[in-house]
Structures are given as C-alpha cells and as structure tokens.
GROMACS .gro file of C-alpha atoms in nm:
model
  321
    1UNK     CA    1   3.969  -0.751   0.272
    2UNK     CA    2   3.832  -1.007   0.517
    3UNK     CA    3   3.873  -0.944   0.889
    4UNK     CA    4   4.110  -1.156   1.089
    5UNK     CA    5   3.949  -1.435   1.294
    6UNK     CA    6   4.106  -1.262   1.597
    7UNK     CA    7   3.867  -0.969   1.577
    8UNK     CA    8   3.584  -1.015   1.841
    9UNK     CA    9   3.221  -0.965   1.769
   10UNK     CA   10   3.056  -0.636   1.845
   11UNK     CA   11   2.863  -0.765   2.150
   12UNK     CA   12   3.179  -0.886   2.314
   13UNK     CA   13   3.343  -0.547   2.264
   14UNK     CA   14   3.041  -0.377   2.425
   15UNK     CA   15   3.079  -0.611   2.719
   16UNK     CA   16   3.451  -0.532   2.756
   17UNK     CA   17   3.377  -0.157   2.755
   18UNK     CA   18   3.109  -0.202   3.022
   19UNK     CA   19   3.354  -0.397   3.248
   20UNK     CA   20   3.620  -0.128   3.205
   21UNK     CA   21   3.374   0.141   3.289
   22UNK     CA   22   3.204  -0.028   3.580
   23UNK     CA   23   3.499  -0.226   3.723
   24UNK     CA   24   3.305  -0.551   3.757
   25UNK     CA   25   3.204  -0.834   3.531
   26UNK     CA   26   2.886  -0.878   3.739
   27UNK     CA   27   2.777  -0.515   3.713
   28UNK     CA   28   2.850  -0.516   3.338
   29UNK     CA   29   2.644  -0.833   3.298
   30UNK     CA   30   2.349  -0.676   3.486
   31UNK     CA   31   2.361  -0.360   3.267
   32UNK     CA   32   2.361  -0.560   2.946
   33UNK     CA   33   2.094  -0.801   3.065
   34UNK     CA   34   2.302  -1.128   3.069
   35UNK     CA   35   2.399  -1.355   3.348
   36UNK     CA   36   2.738  -1.318   3.517
   37UNK     CA   37   2.849  -1.673   3.410
   38UNK     CA   38   2.764  -1.590   3.045
   39UNK     CA   39   2.953  -1.259   3.071
   40UNK     CA   40   3.255  -1.431   3.222
   41UNK     CA   41   3.249  -1.694   2.955
   42UNK     CA   42   3.229  -1.432   2.680
   43UNK     CA   43   3.530  -1.241   2.828
   44UNK     CA   44   3.732  -1.562   2.846
   45UNK     CA   45   3.643  -1.656   2.494
   46UNK     CA   46   3.748  -1.313   2.376
   47UNK     CA   47   4.085  -1.348   2.551
   48UNK     CA   48   4.141  -1.682   2.382
   49UNK     CA   49   4.034  -1.535   2.045
   50UNK     CA   50   4.269  -1.235   2.079
   51UNK     CA   51   4.547  -1.442   2.242
   52UNK     CA   52   4.626  -1.211   2.540
   53UNK     CA   53   4.463  -1.159   2.886
   54UNK     CA   54   4.239  -0.857   2.893
   55UNK     CA   55   4.134  -0.835   3.260
   56UNK     CA   56   4.298  -0.853   3.595
   57UNK     CA   57   4.052  -1.019   3.825
   58UNK     CA   58   4.045  -0.981   4.206
   59UNK     CA   59   3.793  -0.995   4.489
   60UNK     CA   60   3.755  -0.620   4.453
   61UNK     CA   61   3.658  -0.643   4.089
   62UNK     CA   62   3.809  -0.651   3.742
   63UNK     CA   63   4.026  -0.399   3.560
   64UNK     CA   64   4.189  -0.404   3.218
   65UNK     CA   65   4.544  -0.535   3.184
   66UNK     CA   66   4.794  -0.326   2.992
   67UNK     CA   67   4.699  -0.501   2.675
   68UNK     CA   68   4.334  -0.479   2.776
   69UNK     CA   69   4.356  -0.100   2.801
   70UNK     CA   70   4.472  -0.089   2.436
   71UNK     CA   71   4.189  -0.321   2.325
   72UNK     CA   72   3.936  -0.116   2.529
   73UNK     CA   73   4.048   0.205   2.343
   74UNK     CA   74   4.022   0.034   2.001
   75UNK     CA   75   3.688  -0.122   2.096
   76UNK     CA   76   3.550   0.217   2.195
   77UNK     CA   77   3.614   0.350   1.845
   78UNK     CA   78   3.457   0.042   1.689
   79UNK     CA   79   3.150   0.061   1.906
   80UNK     CA   80   3.106   0.433   1.849
   81UNK     CA   81   3.132   0.375   1.472
   82UNK     CA   82   2.875   0.102   1.501
   83UNK     CA   83   2.641   0.334   1.701
   84UNK     CA   84   2.680   0.598   1.427
   85UNK     CA   85   2.592   0.342   1.166
   86UNK     CA   86   2.293   0.230   1.367
   87UNK     CA   87   2.172   0.587   1.395
   88UNK     CA   88   2.221   0.641   1.028
   89UNK     CA   89   2.021   0.328   0.938
   90UNK     CA   90   1.741   0.441   1.164
   91UNK     CA   91   1.735   0.779   0.993
   92UNK     CA   92   1.712   0.607   0.654
   93UNK     CA   93   1.428   0.384   0.770
   94UNK     CA   94   1.241   0.686   0.912
   95UNK     CA   95   1.273   0.866   0.577
   96UNK     CA   96   1.154   0.555   0.398
   97UNK     CA   97   0.875   0.494   0.631
   98UNK     CA   98   0.759   0.853   0.606
   99UNK     CA   99   0.701   0.830   0.230
  100UNK     CA  100   0.421   0.643   0.043
  101UNK     CA  101   0.383   0.601  -0.332
  102UNK     CA  102   0.034   0.491  -0.440
  103UNK     CA  103  -0.088   0.412  -0.789
  104UNK     CA  104  -0.464   0.386  -0.840
  105UNK     CA  105  -0.718   0.332  -1.111
  106UNK     CA  106  -0.888   0.649  -1.227
  107UNK     CA  107  -1.219   0.575  -1.051
  108UNK     CA  108  -1.048   0.508  -0.718
  109UNK     CA  109  -0.809   0.799  -0.756
  110UNK     CA  110  -1.081   1.046  -0.837
  111UNK     CA  111  -1.367   0.942  -0.612
  112UNK     CA  112  -1.228   0.750  -0.314
  113UNK     CA  113  -0.864   0.825  -0.271
  114UNK     CA  114  -0.897   1.195  -0.166
  115UNK     CA  115  -1.105   1.096   0.148
  116UNK     CA  116  -0.867   0.808   0.232
  117UNK     CA  117  -0.557   1.034   0.199
  118UNK     CA  118  -0.726   1.298   0.421
  119UNK     CA  119  -0.777   1.029   0.685
  120UNK     CA  120  -0.413   0.914   0.649
  121UNK     CA  121  -0.289   1.272   0.692
  122UNK     CA  122  -0.501   1.316   1.003
  123UNK     CA  123  -0.358   0.990   1.146
  124UNK     CA  124   0.011   1.040   1.030
  125UNK     CA  125   0.061   1.404   0.929
  126UNK     CA  126   0.433   1.345   0.860
  127UNK     CA  127   0.375   1.096   0.582
  128UNK     CA  128   0.448   1.232   0.235
  129UNK     CA  129   0.227   1.072  -0.025
  130UNK     CA  130   0.275   1.051  -0.401
  131UNK     CA  131  -0.043   0.949  -0.593
  132UNK     CA  132  -0.027   0.830  -0.952
  133UNK     CA  133  -0.317   0.728  -1.170
  134UNK     CA  134  -0.332   0.461  -1.438
  135UNK     CA  135  -0.583   0.208  -1.572
  136UNK     CA  136  -0.604  -0.122  -1.375
  137UNK     CA  137  -0.368  -0.313  -1.600
  138UNK     CA  138  -0.096  -0.049  -1.569
  139UNK     CA  139  -0.148  -0.019  -1.197
  140UNK     CA  140  -0.058  -0.391  -1.166
  141UNK     CA  141   0.255  -0.335  -1.377
  142UNK     CA  142   0.369  -0.046  -1.159
  143UNK     CA  143   0.327  -0.248  -0.840
  144UNK     CA  144   0.498  -0.550  -0.978
  145UNK     CA  145   0.793  -0.335  -1.092
  146UNK     CA  146   0.835  -0.193  -0.739
  147UNK     CA  147   0.737   0.154  -0.849
  148UNK     CA  148   0.461   0.186  -0.593
  149UNK     CA  149   0.408   0.070  -0.236
  150UNK     CA  150   0.044   0.002  -0.286
  151UNK     CA  151  -0.199  -0.010  -0.587
  152UNK     CA  152  -0.573   0.007  -0.624
  153UNK     CA  153  -0.750  -0.169  -0.909
  154UNK     CA  154  -1.099  -0.231  -1.042
  155UNK     CA  155  -1.203  -0.566  -1.179
  156UNK     CA  156  -1.331  -0.917  -1.098
  157UNK     CA  157  -0.999  -1.064  -0.978
  158UNK     CA  158  -0.657  -0.992  -0.838
  159UNK     CA  159  -0.396  -0.948  -1.115
  160UNK     CA  160  -0.135  -1.227  -1.151
  161UNK     CA  161   0.167  -1.188  -0.932
  162UNK     CA  162  -0.010  -0.971  -0.678
  163UNK     CA  163  -0.194  -1.028  -0.353
  164UNK     CA  164  -0.490  -0.817  -0.269
  165UNK     CA  165  -0.783  -0.728  -0.045
  166UNK     CA  166  -1.127  -0.590  -0.139
  167UNK     CA  167  -1.157  -0.239   0.008
  168UNK     CA  168  -1.481  -0.115  -0.151
  169UNK     CA  169  -1.773  -0.224  -0.361
  170UNK     CA  170  -1.888  -0.051  -0.678
  171UNK     CA  171  -2.113  -0.125  -0.971
  172UNK     CA  172  -2.130   0.001  -1.327
  173UNK     CA  173  -2.431   0.184  -1.461
  174UNK     CA  174  -2.544   0.273  -1.810
  175UNK     CA  175  -2.626   0.642  -1.841
  176UNK     CA  176  -2.763   0.854  -2.126
  177UNK     CA  177  -2.851   1.220  -2.182
  178UNK     CA  178  -3.205   1.314  -2.085
  179UNK     CA  179  -3.299   1.347  -2.453
  180UNK     CA  180  -3.188   0.997  -2.543
  181UNK     CA  181  -3.469   0.737  -2.614
  182UNK     CA  182  -3.344   0.512  -2.339
  183UNK     CA  183  -3.401   0.787  -2.084
  184UNK     CA  184  -3.775   0.732  -2.119
  185UNK     CA  185  -3.786   0.357  -2.148
  186UNK     CA  186  -3.978   0.166  -1.880
  187UNK     CA  187  -3.861  -0.189  -1.955
  188UNK     CA  188  -3.524  -0.294  -1.820
  189UNK     CA  189  -3.237  -0.302  -2.073
  190UNK     CA  190  -3.144  -0.663  -2.144
  191UNK     CA  191  -2.795  -0.801  -2.179
  192UNK     CA  192  -2.856  -0.884  -2.541
  193UNK     CA  193  -2.963  -0.526  -2.615
  194UNK     CA  194  -2.663  -0.382  -2.438
  195UNK     CA  195  -2.428  -0.616  -2.614
  196UNK     CA  196  -2.565  -0.515  -2.950
  197UNK     CA  197  -2.542  -0.146  -2.891
  198UNK     CA  198  -2.228   0.061  -2.975
  199UNK     CA  199  -2.138   0.225  -2.645
  200UNK     CA  200  -1.900   0.495  -2.531
  201UNK     CA  201  -1.643   0.305  -2.328
  202UNK     CA  202  -1.314   0.327  -2.140
  203UNK     CA  203  -1.005   0.211  -2.319
  204UNK     CA  204  -0.900  -0.156  -2.316
  205UNK     CA  205  -0.710  -0.240  -2.000
  206UNK     CA  206  -0.935  -0.043  -1.770
  207UNK     CA  207  -1.120  -0.228  -1.496
  208UNK     CA  208  -1.452  -0.077  -1.614
  209UNK     CA  209  -1.407  -0.222  -1.963
  210UNK     CA  210  -1.302  -0.565  -1.824
  211UNK     CA  211  -1.609  -0.594  -1.599
  212UNK     CA  212  -1.848  -0.494  -1.879
  213UNK     CA  213  -1.697  -0.737  -2.129
  214UNK     CA  214  -1.720  -1.019  -1.881
  215UNK     CA  215  -2.082  -0.932  -1.807
  216UNK     CA  216  -2.173  -0.928  -2.176
  217UNK     CA  217  -1.984  -1.245  -2.267
  218UNK     CA  218  -2.287  -1.468  -2.213
  219UNK     CA  219  -2.480  -1.249  -2.462
  220UNK     CA  220  -2.233  -1.280  -2.738
  221UNK     CA  221  -1.991  -1.014  -2.622
  222UNK     CA  222  -1.994  -0.633  -2.662
  223UNK     CA  223  -2.015  -0.495  -3.011
  224UNK     CA  224  -1.751  -0.248  -3.134
  225UNK     CA  225  -1.768   0.066  -2.921
  226UNK     CA  226  -1.879   0.397  -3.070
  227UNK     CA  227  -1.601   0.578  -2.880
  228UNK     CA  228  -1.315   0.489  -2.651
  229UNK     CA  229  -1.211   0.751  -2.393
  230UNK     CA  230  -0.954   0.748  -2.124
  231UNK     CA  231  -1.132   0.906  -1.828
  232UNK     CA  232  -1.462   0.917  -1.647
  233UNK     CA  233  -1.481   1.295  -1.705
  234UNK     CA  234  -1.457   1.239  -2.080
  235UNK     CA  235  -1.717   0.965  -2.070
  236UNK     CA  236  -1.962   1.184  -1.885
  237UNK     CA  237  -1.917   1.474  -2.125
  238UNK     CA  238  -1.971   1.245  -2.417
  239UNK     CA  239  -2.293   1.117  -2.264
  240UNK     CA  240  -2.423   1.461  -2.187
  241UNK     CA  241  -2.359   1.576  -2.544
  242UNK     CA  242  -2.559   1.284  -2.685
  243UNK     CA  243  -2.276   1.074  -2.811
  244UNK     CA  244  -2.446   0.759  -2.703
  245UNK     CA  245  -2.496   0.540  -2.405
  246UNK     CA  246  -2.206   0.525  -2.159
  247UNK     CA  247  -2.112   0.255  -1.909
  248UNK     CA  248  -1.915   0.376  -1.619
  249UNK     CA  249  -1.881   0.361  -1.234
  250UNK     CA  250  -2.178   0.469  -1.031
  251UNK     CA  251  -1.937   0.656  -0.808
  252UNK     CA  252  -1.849   0.879  -1.104
  253UNK     CA  253  -2.202   0.988  -1.195
  254UNK     CA  254  -2.370   1.039  -0.859
  255UNK     CA  255  -2.382   1.412  -0.897
  256UNK     CA  256  -2.500   1.403  -1.259
  257UNK     CA  257  -2.782   1.159  -1.176
  258UNK     CA  258  -2.892   1.371  -0.881
  259UNK     CA  259  -2.918   1.681  -1.102
  260UNK     CA  260  -3.072   1.495  -1.395
  261UNK     CA  261  -2.793   1.585  -1.634
  262UNK     CA  262  -2.771   1.221  -1.691
  263UNK     CA  263  -3.025   0.944  -1.660
  264UNK     CA  264  -2.956   0.587  -1.545
  265UNK     CA  265  -3.104   0.323  -1.770
  266UNK     CA  266  -3.275   0.033  -1.574
  267UNK     CA  267  -3.099  -0.300  -1.627
  268UNK     CA  268  -3.246  -0.647  -1.640
  269UNK     CA  269  -3.181  -0.871  -1.345
  270UNK     CA  270  -2.957  -1.103  -1.540
  271UNK     CA  271  -2.707  -0.830  -1.610
  272UNK     CA  272  -2.466  -0.812  -1.316
  273UNK     CA  273  -2.235  -0.515  -1.332
  274UNK     CA  274  -2.114  -0.518  -0.970
  275UNK     CA  275  -1.745  -0.517  -0.908
  276UNK     CA  276  -1.501  -0.510  -0.615
  277UNK     CA  277  -1.230  -0.245  -0.577
  278UNK     CA  278  -0.908  -0.392  -0.453
  279UNK     CA  279  -0.582  -0.284  -0.285
  280UNK     CA  280  -0.295  -0.485  -0.431
  281UNK     CA  281   0.066  -0.543  -0.348
  282UNK     CA  282   0.337  -0.797  -0.455
  283UNK     CA  283   0.252  -1.158  -0.356
  284UNK     CA  284   0.439  -1.278  -0.056
  285UNK     CA  285   0.506  -0.938   0.087
  286UNK     CA  286   0.246  -0.779   0.314
  287UNK     CA  287   0.226  -0.400   0.321
  288UNK     CA  288   0.412  -0.225   0.608
  289UNK     CA  289   0.446   0.129   0.745
  290UNK     CA  290   0.222   0.391   0.579
  291UNK     CA  291   0.106   0.139   0.318
  292UNK     CA  292  -0.038  -0.087   0.590
  293UNK     CA  293  -0.191   0.217   0.762
  294UNK     CA  294  -0.360   0.331   0.446
  295UNK     CA  295  -0.489  -0.019   0.376
  296UNK     CA  296  -0.636  -0.030   0.728
  297UNK     CA  297  -0.808   0.306   0.678
  298UNK     CA  298  -0.963   0.205   0.343
  299UNK     CA  299  -1.101  -0.113   0.476
  300UNK     CA  300  -1.259   0.058   0.777
  301UNK     CA  301  -1.405   0.357   0.582
  302UNK     CA  302  -1.768   0.392   0.476
  303UNK     CA  303  -1.658   0.352   0.111
  304UNK     CA  304  -1.541   0.005   0.198
  305UNK     CA  305  -1.890  -0.133   0.288
  306UNK     CA  306  -2.047  -0.328   0.005
  307UNK     CA  307  -2.392  -0.259  -0.147
  308UNK     CA  308  -2.664  -0.457   0.033
  309UNK     CA  309  -2.796  -0.567  -0.309
  310UNK     CA  310  -2.747  -0.483  -0.676
  311UNK     CA  311  -3.059  -0.269  -0.700
  312UNK     CA  312  -2.970  -0.041  -0.407
  313UNK     CA  313  -2.864   0.312  -0.464
  314UNK     CA  314  -2.514   0.415  -0.347
  315UNK     CA  315  -2.553   0.642  -0.044
  316UNK     CA  316  -2.191   0.704   0.043
  317UNK     CA  317  -2.057   1.046  -0.019
  318UNK     CA  318  -1.800   1.119  -0.280
  319UNK     CA  319  -1.490   1.255  -0.110
  320UNK     CA  320  -1.396   1.608  -0.226
  321UNK     CA  321  -1.039   1.680  -0.315
   0.00000   0.00000   0.00000
C-alpha cells in the first residue's frame, strides 16, 4: 500500500521533533546543521502538506499546537523505527565487511596466499576469510558468478568479464629427477625440443598449462603430455620418481631445487616462460572492504616484485602455512 502524499519525509519529522524538544526553530536548525530560513520553510511546507498548523510561534519561541503534539508523538515513533532500521543496516554491513571469500589458483593458494592472509590478519584481526582453490579458468568462473569477493589467477591475460591487477611475477621451470639425462645436459633446452617431448603437465584450464602452450606455439605446439595431474605436489612427486620432465612454477620447486631432489633444466633464450599472477574481480566494480585491503597488501609485499630478468633466481621466501 502506497503512503499518502500527506506523510512528511523523515528529515522534516526529525526537524519537528527537534523544535518540540528545544522550543525554538532557530535552535533546532543549529542542531541539525541547516539555516533558520531553511528550517522555517521546511516546517511551513510540512504544515501545508499535512493540512493543519503544527507550531504556535511567538517572540519567546515555538511550541506544538494541539494537532502538532499528536504529530510529534507519531513522528517520534517513526524516527525511532528509522533509527532502529539504520542500526540494523549498519550491523549487516559490518558483518558483510568482516567476511572475505577468496578463490585462488593452486600455485598462488599454496605458495603466496598464506603470507598474504597472515598480513591481513595482522592488519584486520576481525576479518573472517574463506579461501578456496581452483585452476585459473574455474577461478574466473567463481568470481563472475559472485561466489568470491576476489580471485587470483595465473596466465598471460585477464579473463573476459573481469578486471585485474598484477600482484606478483612468476616463471615456469622445467625440472627432472637427478638421474634423468636432462639433469646432466650442458646445452640449453630449445623450444623445439621441449615441444616434441611428452611432459608431465597440469590439467587443461590451469594457468601453468596455458602459459606453456602459448610459449610452445611458435615451435609447433606441445606434443601430447605423458601425464596430466591436478596439483603441484603431484607434479613434483611424478618428477622425483622419474616419470619424466615436469613444467611448473618456480615457486613450487624452490625447496626441491635447493636440496637437489629436482634439477632445473637450462632453457634457451628464445623460450620465455615468465608469467604474471593477477588479482581479479568483476569488471566495473572495484574491490572494497577486506578485498581492497588484501589487494593492497599483495601489491606491496615482496612477492609482488617482478624478477629483474628471466635468468635471475627467485630469492623471495615461500610463505609457510
């Protein structure tokens, strides 16, 4: 049921209550931060709207008429209800703003997100975070569907329908077990050799697979993989058991390379396996609240600094969960 056109707006009712309480239009105007002429005009407009005089005015001030006292009482109930609604909305917003749902590609989730979330907890300990993992294609789908406040993907470009910002730099490496013939080779591995070799790879849809396939496209494209596995942990285990050469993020194998459980194969200069890591969100809607705070933290962290060149070794520490 629509309200009658005789019902005043909430601001006018607040002004009437202030006049009844303070006994003066001028004092009510000062309290509400408006000029006295504006307040007087609003009261007169409300009287015309309702159809009865609401105030008796005199040099000593203003006080409600008999009809005005009734309207003041009704107005008080309306304003109190509006204040309760306002408080409830604030509570809902605080609950929403204290929660953050993030979906991240496996590499980002395993090797960068723990450190970022520790920094977010230190800055905003009241924020409750839910972290989900998926390959980069599925991350984009979750963000587009509104199932996450912020996503993190690997790959050469921002997925369609999303906006994004580069938050870290990474590169792919080809690793083998110490007993593999490539572990002892001195000449760099060419793009043609890598394209012709059955590799152990991530599944289609992963950012790692996308970057590798784009890098090998000028060399005829990657041959059919020996194995397709769904996580960096599985890829590393396959490489260490001699299943074949593996291509995966340098972030994922830092410890294994340092302890010589895996060996990085030198790559020819023409084979560029660098990639950006991006935060993504729906196009046209900038992150806000905890999502914006996390985005700021990621872009200011050591992990967000790109490699000085493609031959440099990654020196940043892998965050521990």
